[in-house]
Amino acid sequence: MTQAIQKIDRSASSPALVEAQRVLKEEANALLLLSEHLSVSFDNAVETILEVKGRLIVSGVGKSAHIARKIAATMASTGTPAFFIHPTEASHGDLGMLTREDGVLLLSNSGETAELSDMIAHTKRFGIPLLSITGSAKSTLSKESDVALTIPPVSEACPLGLAPTTSTTAMLGFGDA
């Protein structure tokens, strides 16, 4: 049994409610912008993932790691064998789990996350397809990737601009699409 969503009485909006509405609108606008900027790279990413005979290994650092975990879980839930490896663990022995049959998806808003360098090098050394989601098409990660997805320029919803909010929502949108 579903409950009807109660309409908010906007005449009595608290500052917290107003801020929450602003954040949600900003993140919704980022997803709309992302949908309008999808390109052939998205098709290429889907095809590359479908061609992987092994597993899709997904990784990132910081907030990108949280999004990477969610993307890996979604892929696994929908029939694509996938799992998350933390790049630090990968650099300390877990790269041995990756095979030429696998694919790797790395997430980094800057595309310059140093902790991902060993994973990038490993994919190149063994011919493992490398996909990425970044906020910069000119980044090292984008340039090294076989398929690079770039989120459009978005401002973070955090009033201080410190916490990744809108950018992580856009990355999650790519993963869910």
Short mmCIF file of C-alpha atoms in Angstrom, two decimals:
data_model
loop_
_atom_site.label_atom_id
_atom_site.label_comp_id
_atom_site.label_asym_id
_atom_site.label_seq_id
_atom_site.Cartn_x
_atom_site.Cartn_y
_atom_site.Cartn_z
CA MET A 1 0.00 0.00 0.00
CA THR A 2 1.53 3.31 -1.02
CA GLN A 3 1.00 6.53 0.77
CA ALA A 4 0.34 9.71 -1.12
CA ILE A 5 3.21 12.15 -0.97
CA GLN A 6 2.11 15.08 1.09
CA LYS A 7 2.58 18.45 -0.49
CA ILE A 8 4.89 20.78 1.37
CA ASP A 9 3.37 23.94 2.79
CA ARG A 10 5.72 26.42 1.10
CA SER A 11 4.37 29.34 3.11
CA ALA A 12 6.07 27.91 6.20
CA SER A 13 9.39 26.91 4.59
CA SER A 14 12.29 26.69 6.97
CA PRO A 15 15.83 27.64 5.89
CA ALA A 16 16.72 23.94 5.88
CA LEU A 17 13.81 23.13 3.60
CA VAL A 18 14.70 25.95 1.22
CA GLU A 19 18.33 24.76 1.11
CA ALA A 20 17.29 21.14 0.53
CA GLN A 21 15.09 22.23 -2.37
CA ARG A 22 17.97 24.24 -3.85
CA VAL A 23 20.35 21.28 -3.62
CA LEU A 24 17.88 18.85 -5.16
CA LYS A 25 17.09 21.24 -8.01
CA GLU A 26 20.79 21.77 -8.69
CA GLU A 27 21.42 18.02 -8.77
CA ALA A 28 18.34 17.40 -10.93
CA ASN A 29 19.57 20.06 -13.36
CA ALA A 30 22.96 18.32 -13.50
CA LEU A 31 21.25 15.07 -14.50
CA LEU A 32 19.22 16.88 -17.14
CA LEU A 33 22.41 18.47 -18.49
CA LEU A 34 24.09 15.05 -18.49
CA SER A 35 21.21 13.53 -20.46
CA GLU A 36 21.51 16.29 -23.06
CA HIS A 37 25.28 15.78 -23.41
CA LEU A 38 25.32 12.01 -23.91
CA SER A 39 27.39 11.15 -26.96
CA VAL A 40 28.68 8.21 -28.94
CA SER A 41 31.14 7.66 -26.08
CA PHE A 42 28.23 6.35 -24.02
CA ASP A 43 27.37 3.84 -26.77
CA ASN A 44 31.05 2.87 -26.93
CA ALA A 45 31.12 2.32 -23.16
CA VAL A 46 28.04 0.08 -23.29
CA GLU A 47 29.51 -1.94 -26.18
CA THR A 48 32.87 -2.28 -24.42
CA ILE A 49 31.20 -3.52 -21.22
CA LEU A 50 29.07 -5.99 -23.20
CA GLU A 51 32.19 -7.34 -24.93
CA VAL A 52 33.97 -8.04 -21.62
CA LYS A 53 34.11 -11.81 -21.20
CA GLY A 54 35.17 -11.65 -17.56
CA ARG A 55 34.22 -9.14 -14.89
CA LEU A 56 33.96 -5.39 -14.75
CA ILE A 57 36.23 -4.04 -12.03
CA VAL A 58 35.13 -0.62 -10.80
CA SER A 59 37.30 1.69 -8.71
CA GLY A 60 37.73 5.20 -7.41
CA VAL A 61 39.03 7.13 -4.40
CA GLY A 62 37.12 9.16 -1.82
CA LYS A 63 33.55 9.98 -2.77
CA SER A 64 34.19 8.51 -6.22
CA ALA A 65 34.84 5.19 -4.47
CA HIS A 66 31.36 5.29 -2.94
CA ILE A 67 29.87 5.88 -6.38
CA ALA A 68 32.09 3.15 -7.88
CA ARG A 69 30.84 0.66 -5.27
CA LYS A 70 27.24 1.53 -6.15
CA ILE A 71 27.88 1.20 -9.89
CA ALA A 72 29.55 -2.20 -9.37
CA ALA A 73 26.59 -3.35 -7.26
CA THR A 74 24.10 -2.15 -9.88
CA MET A 75 26.01 -3.91 -12.66
CA ALA A 76 26.11 -7.15 -10.67
CA SER A 77 22.40 -6.86 -9.87
CA THR A 78 21.54 -6.49 -13.54
CA GLY A 79 23.60 -9.42 -14.82
CA THR A 80 27.04 -7.93 -15.49
CA PRO A 81 29.64 -9.62 -13.29
CA ALA A 82 31.24 -6.69 -11.49
CA PHE A 83 32.96 -5.80 -8.25
CA PHE A 84 34.76 -2.93 -6.56
CA ILE A 85 38.49 -2.92 -5.80
CA HIS A 86 40.00 -0.06 -3.83
CA PRO A 87 43.01 1.31 -5.75
CA THR A 88 45.27 1.12 -2.69
CA GLU A 89 44.48 -2.58 -2.30
CA ALA A 90 44.98 -3.01 -6.05
CA SER A 91 48.46 -1.50 -5.76
CA HIS A 92 49.32 -3.87 -2.92
CA GLY A 93 48.60 -7.19 -4.59
CA ASP A 94 44.99 -7.17 -5.73
CA LEU A 95 45.90 -6.27 -9.32
CA GLY A 96 46.65 -9.98 -9.64
CA MET A 97 42.88 -10.60 -9.66
CA LEU A 98 42.51 -8.77 -12.99
CA THR A 99 42.74 -10.81 -16.17
CA ARG A 100 42.78 -10.00 -19.86
CA GLU A 101 39.14 -11.11 -19.93
CA ASP A 102 38.10 -8.30 -17.56
CA GLY A 103 37.34 -4.63 -18.04
CA VAL A 104 38.11 -1.74 -15.70
CA LEU A 105 36.00 1.34 -14.99
CA LEU A 106 37.77 4.09 -13.04
CA LEU A 107 36.01 7.12 -11.55
CA SER A 108 37.71 10.42 -10.71
CA ASN A 109 36.21 13.87 -10.95
CA SER A 110 39.60 15.48 -11.59
CA GLY A 111 40.91 12.59 -13.65
CA GLU A 112 44.26 13.14 -11.96
CA THR A 113 43.90 10.91 -8.89
CA ALA A 114 47.40 9.54 -8.24
CA GLU A 115 46.14 6.40 -6.51
CA LEU A 116 44.66 5.18 -9.81
CA SER A 117 47.99 5.20 -11.68
CA ASP A 118 48.89 1.56 -10.93
CA MET A 119 45.50 0.40 -12.18
CA ILE A 120 45.88 2.46 -15.36
CA ALA A 121 49.36 1.03 -15.96
CA HIS A 122 48.12 -2.53 -15.35
CA THR A 123 45.33 -2.19 -17.92
CA LYS A 124 47.82 -0.92 -20.49
CA ARG A 125 50.38 -3.63 -19.72
CA PHE A 126 47.86 -6.46 -20.15
CA GLY A 127 45.54 -5.00 -22.79
CA ILE A 128 42.57 -4.77 -20.43
CA PRO A 129 39.87 -2.36 -21.66
CA LEU A 130 39.87 0.83 -19.57
CA LEU A 131 36.77 2.98 -19.22
CA SER A 132 36.51 6.12 -17.14
CA ILE A 133 34.09 8.67 -15.81
CA THR A 134 35.70 12.03 -15.10
CA GLY A 135 34.91 15.70 -14.96
CA SER A 136 37.64 16.59 -17.47
CA ALA A 137 38.10 15.28 -20.99
CA LYS A 138 41.65 16.69 -20.89
CA SER A 139 42.64 14.74 -17.78
CA THR A 140 45.28 12.04 -17.69
CA LEU A 141 42.67 9.39 -16.91
CA SER A 142 40.46 10.42 -19.83
CA LYS A 143 43.41 10.42 -22.22
CA GLU A 144 44.60 6.98 -21.05
CA SER A 145 41.13 5.43 -21.31
CA ASP A 146 39.88 3.35 -24.20
CA VAL A 147 36.47 4.90 -23.57
CA ALA A 148 36.15 8.12 -21.58
CA LEU A 149 32.85 9.45 -20.31
CA THR A 150 32.90 13.05 -19.15
CA ILE A 151 30.33 14.67 -16.93
CA PRO A 152 29.41 18.17 -18.09
CA PRO A 153 30.75 21.10 -16.08
CA VAL A 154 28.55 21.42 -13.02
CA SER A 155 28.89 23.46 -9.87
CA GLU A 156 28.77 21.54 -6.63
CA ALA A 157 25.59 22.01 -4.60
CA CYS A 158 27.66 22.35 -1.42
CA PRO A 159 27.52 26.06 -0.51
CA LEU A 160 31.25 25.98 0.25
CA GLY A 161 32.07 24.11 -2.96
CA LEU A 162 34.04 21.56 -0.95
CA ALA A 163 31.93 18.42 -0.86
CA PRO A 164 31.40 16.56 -4.12
CA THR A 165 27.64 16.60 -4.55
CA THR A 166 26.47 17.42 -8.03
CA SER A 167 29.50 15.76 -9.65
CA THR A 168 28.90 12.49 -7.79
CA THR A 169 25.21 12.62 -8.69
CA ALA A 170 26.20 12.95 -12.36
CA MET A 171 28.65 10.03 -12.08
CA LEU A 172 25.93 7.94 -10.47
CA GLY A 173 23.62 8.94 -13.31
CA PHE A 174 26.09 7.52 -15.84
CA GLY A 175 26.24 4.29 -13.85
CA ASP A 176 22.48 3.96 -13.62
CA ALA A 177 21.98 4.76 -17.31
#
